[in-house]
Each structure stands twice: as structure tokens, then as C-alpha cells.
Amino acid sequence: GALAPVPAQQREPLNRGDDCLSPADLREAVAEKRVVPPIAAIRAARQIIPRAEIQRASLCRHEAGLVYLLTALRRDGQFMHVMVDAQSGQVSGQW
């Protein structure tokens, strides 16, 4: 039996409705060299928010291509959201 889709309100309110890949799809994209590995995105984010603790990294479809959306916890307790281009591994902004 196929699993029923999870109603939208039960999903975590992440990424403003962007379409994010499952962990299996993420691994496949990395294996096929379509995207940089998550650790590269995390390293890029750490350059702009040193000492922040990366809580989550999701690979999501965004506008033209794939991006990593990272949630980081700063030392002062503030959350920051960093977007990293999944092909170049460069920080492309915040979300």
C-alpha cells in the first residue's frame, strides 16, 4: 500500500513552500555530481556565520535550480537562514 501524502499543515513550515528533496534524492544528486555535498554548503555558511551551529541543511528546488537551505543557531540564540547554491557551493543569500 502506498503511503498517503502528509497534509501540508502537518509538515514542518520550512522553506516557504519550496519543494525539498528527500534524503535519498539528496544522496543521489550528490552521487551524480549534480550538487556539492551538504558539508560543502555548511562550510560556505560557516564563512559568513562563524561559530554558529548548523541545525539543518535541506536541498530544495528554488527558482532556476537547487539550493541548500541551512538553518543555523548563532551564539546569541538567534536563528539565521542561509541559502547556498547547490551547484557552486557559494552562499547566494538568506531566506
Coordinates of N, CA and C in Angstrom, one line a residue:
G1 N 0.8 -1.2 0.0 CA 0.0 0.0 0.0 C 0.9 1.2 0.0
A2 N 0.5 2.2 -0.8 CA 1.2 3.5 -0.9 C 0.9 4.3 0.3
L3 N 1.9 5.1 0.8 CA 1.6 5.9 1.9 C 0.8 7.1 1.5
A4 N -0.1 7.5 2.3 CA -0.9 8.7 2.0 C 0.0 10.0 2.1
P5 N -0.2 11.0 1.3 CA 0.6 12.2 1.5 C 0.3 12.9 2.8
V6 N 1.3 13.5 3.4 CA 1.1 14.2 4.7 C 0.4 15.5 4.4
P7 N -0.7 15.8 5.1 CA -1.3 17.1 4.8 C -0.3 18.3 5.1
A8 N -0.5 19.3 4.3 CA 0.5 20.4 4.4 C 0.7 21.0 5.8
Q9 N -0.4 21.0 6.5 CA -0.3 21.7 7.9 C 0.5 20.8 8.8
Q10 N 0.6 19.5 8.5 CA 1.4 18.6 9.4 C 2.9 18.7 9.1
R11 N 3.3 19.1 7.9 CA 4.7 19.2 7.6 C 5.3 20.4 8.3
E12 N 6.6 20.3 8.5 CA 7.3 21.4 9.1 C 7.2 22.6 8.2
P13 N 7.0 23.8 8.8 CA 6.9 25.0 8.0 C 8.3 25.5 7.6
L14 N 8.9 24.8 6.6 CA 10.2 25.1 6.2 C 10.2 25.8 4.9
N15 N 11.2 26.6 4.6 CA 11.5 27.0 3.2 C 10.4 27.6 2.4
R16 N 9.4 28.2 3.1 CA 8.4 29.0 2.3 C 7.8 28.2 1.2
G17 N 7.5 26.9 1.4 CA 6.8 26.2 0.4 C 7.7 25.7 -0.8
D18 N 9.0 25.9 -0.6 CA 9.9 25.4 -1.7 C 9.8 23.8 -1.6
D19 N 10.1 23.2 -2.7 CA 10.0 21.8 -2.9 C 11.3 21.2 -2.5
C20 N 11.4 20.5 -1.4 CA 12.7 20.0 -0.9 C 12.8 18.5 -1.2
L21 N 14.1 18.0 -1.4 CA 14.3 16.7 -1.8 C 14.4 15.8 -0.6
S22 N 14.1 14.5 -0.7 CA 14.2 13.6 0.4 C 15.7 13.3 0.6
P23 N 16.1 12.7 1.7 CA 17.5 12.4 1.9 C 18.0 11.4 0.8
A24 N 17.2 10.5 0.4 CA 17.6 9.6 -0.7 C 17.9 10.4 -2.0
D25 N 17.0 11.3 -2.3 CA 17.2 12.1 -3.6 C 18.4 13.0 -3.4
L26 N 18.6 13.5 -2.2 CA 19.8 14.3 -2.0 C 21.1 13.5 -2.2
R27 N 21.1 12.3 -1.6 CA 22.3 11.4 -1.8 C 22.5 11.1 -3.3
E28 N 21.4 10.9 -4.0 CA 21.6 10.6 -5.5 C 22.1 11.8 -6.2
A29 N 21.6 13.0 -5.9 CA 22.1 14.2 -6.6 C 23.6 14.4 -6.3
V30 N 24.0 14.2 -5.1 CA 25.4 14.3 -4.8 C 26.3 13.2 -5.5
A31 N 25.7 12.0 -5.5 CA 26.5 10.9 -6.1 C 26.6 11.2 -7.6
E32 N 25.6 11.8 -8.2 CA 25.7 12.1 -9.7 C 26.4 13.4 -10.0
K33 N 27.0 14.0 -8.9 CA 27.7 15.2 -9.0 C 26.9 16.4 -9.6
R34 N 25.6 16.3 -9.3 CA 24.7 17.4 -9.8 C 24.8 18.6 -8.8
V35 N 25.1 18.2 -7.5 CA 25.2 19.3 -6.5 C 26.5 19.0 -5.6
V36 N 26.9 20.0 -4.9 CA 28.0 19.8 -3.9 C 27.5 19.1 -2.7
P37 N 28.3 18.3 -2.0 CA 27.8 17.6 -0.8 C 27.3 18.6 0.3
P38 N 26.4 18.2 1.2 CA 26.0 19.2 2.2 C 27.1 19.8 3.0
I39 N 28.1 19.0 3.3 CA 29.2 19.5 4.1 C 29.9 20.8 3.4
A40 N 29.9 20.8 2.1 CA 30.4 22.0 1.4 C 29.5 23.2 1.6
A41 N 28.2 23.0 1.6 CA 27.3 24.1 1.8 C 27.4 24.6 3.3
I42 N 27.6 23.6 4.2 CA 27.8 24.0 5.6 C 29.1 24.8 5.8
R43 N 30.1 24.4 5.1 CA 31.4 25.1 5.2 C 31.2 26.5 4.7
A44 N 30.5 26.7 3.6 CA 30.3 28.0 3.0 C 29.5 28.9 4.0
A45 N 28.5 28.3 4.6 CA 27.7 29.1 5.5 C 28.5 29.5 6.7
R46 N 29.4 28.6 7.2 CA 30.2 29.0 8.3 C 31.1 30.1 8.0
Q47 N 31.5 30.4 6.8 CA 32.3 31.5 6.4 C 31.6 32.8 6.8
I48 N 30.3 32.9 6.6 CA 29.6 34.1 6.9 C 29.0 34.1 8.3
I49 N 28.8 33.0 8.9 CA 28.4 33.0 10.3 C 29.3 32.1 11.1
P50 N 30.5 32.5 11.4 CA 31.4 31.7 12.1 C 30.8 31.4 13.5
R51 N 31.2 30.2 14.0 CA 30.8 29.8 15.3 C 29.3 29.5 15.5
A52 N 28.5 29.6 14.4 CA 27.1 29.3 14.5 C 27.0 27.7 14.4
E53 N 26.0 27.2 15.0 CA 25.8 25.8 15.0 C 24.7 25.5 13.9
I54 N 25.1 24.7 12.9 CA 24.2 24.4 11.8 C 23.2 23.4 12.3
Q55 N 21.9 23.7 12.3 CA 20.9 22.8 12.8 C 20.3 21.9 11.7
R56 N 20.3 22.5 10.5 CA 19.6 21.7 9.5 C 20.1 22.2 8.1
A57 N 20.3 21.2 7.2 CA 20.6 21.6 5.8 C 19.6 20.8 4.9
S58 N 18.9 21.5 4.1 CA 17.9 20.8 3.2 C 18.3 21.2 1.8
L59 N 18.1 20.3 0.9 CA 18.4 20.5 -0.6 C 17.0 20.7 -1.2
C60 N 16.8 21.9 -1.7 CA 15.4 22.3 -2.2 C 15.5 22.9 -3.6
R61 N 14.4 22.7 -4.3 CA 14.3 23.3 -5.7 C 13.9 24.8 -5.4
H62 N 14.6 25.7 -6.1 CA 14.3 27.1 -5.9 C 14.6 27.8 -7.2
E63 N 13.5 28.5 -7.7 CA 13.7 29.3 -8.9 C 14.3 28.4 -10.0
A64 N 15.6 28.8 -10.4 CA 16.2 28.1 -11.5 C 16.8 26.8 -11.2
G65 N 17.1 26.5 -10.0 CA 17.8 25.2 -9.7 C 17.7 24.8 -8.3
L66 N 18.7 24.1 -7.8 CA 18.8 23.5 -6.5 C 19.6 24.4 -5.6
V67 N 19.1 24.5 -4.4 CA 19.8 25.3 -3.3 C 19.8 24.5 -2.0
Y68 N 20.8 24.7 -1.2 CA 20.8 24.2 0.1 C 20.2 25.3 1.0
L69 N 19.2 25.0 1.8 CA 18.7 25.9 2.8 C 19.2 25.5 4.2
L70 N 20.0 26.3 4.8 CA 20.6 25.9 6.1 C 20.0 26.8 7.2
T71 N 19.7 26.1 8.3 CA 19.3 26.8 9.5 C 20.4 26.8 10.5
A72 N 20.8 27.9 11.0 CA 22.0 28.0 11.9 C 21.5 28.7 13.2
L73 N 22.1 28.2 14.3 CA 21.8 28.9 15.6 C 23.1 29.6 16.0
R74 N 22.9 30.9 16.1 CA 24.0 31.8 16.5 C 24.3 31.7 18.0
R75 N 25.4 32.1 18.4 CA 25.8 32.1 19.8 C 24.8 32.9 20.6
D76 N 24.2 34.0 20.0 CA 23.3 34.8 20.8 C 21.9 34.3 20.9
G77 N 21.7 33.0 20.3 CA 20.4 32.4 20.4 C 19.5 32.7 19.2
Q78 N 20.0 33.5 18.3 CA 19.2 33.9 17.1 C 19.4 32.8 16.0
F79 N 18.3 32.5 15.4 CA 18.4 31.6 14.2 C 18.7 32.4 13.0
M80 N 19.5 31.9 12.1 CA 19.8 32.5 10.8 C 19.5 31.5 9.7
H81 N 19.1 31.9 8.6 CA 18.8 31.0 7.5 C 19.7 31.5 6.3
V82 N 20.5 30.5 5.8 CA 21.4 30.8 4.8 C 21.1 29.9 3.6
M83 N 21.1 30.6 2.4 CA 20.9 29.8 1.1 C 22.2 29.7 0.4
V84 N 22.5 28.5 0.0 CA 23.8 28.2 -0.7 C 23.4 27.5 -2.0
D85 N 24.0 28.1 -3.1 CA 23.8 27.5 -4.4 C 24.4 26.1 -4.4
A86 N 23.5 25.1 -4.8 CA 23.9 23.7 -4.6 C 24.9 23.3 -5.7
Q87 N 25.0 24.0 -6.8 CA 26.0 23.6 -7.8 C 27.3 24.2 -7.6
S88 N 27.4 25.5 -7.2 CA 28.6 26.2 -7.0 C 29.2 26.0 -5.6
G89 N 28.3 25.8 -4.6 CA 28.7 25.8 -3.2 C 28.9 27.1 -2.6
Q90 N 28.4 28.2 -3.3 CA 28.6 29.5 -2.9 C 27.3 30.0 -2.2
V91 N 27.5 30.8 -1.1 CA 26.4 31.4 -0.4 C 25.7 32.4 -1.4
S92 N 24.4 32.2 -1.6 CA 23.6 33.0 -2.5 C 22.7 34.0 -1.8
G93 N 22.6 33.9 -0.5 CA 21.7 34.8 0.2 C 21.1 34.2 1.5
Q94 N 20.1 34.9 2.0 CA 19.4 34.5 3.1 C 18.0 34.3 2.8
W95 N 17.3 33.5 3.6 CA 15.8 33.3 3.2 C 15.0 33.4 4.5

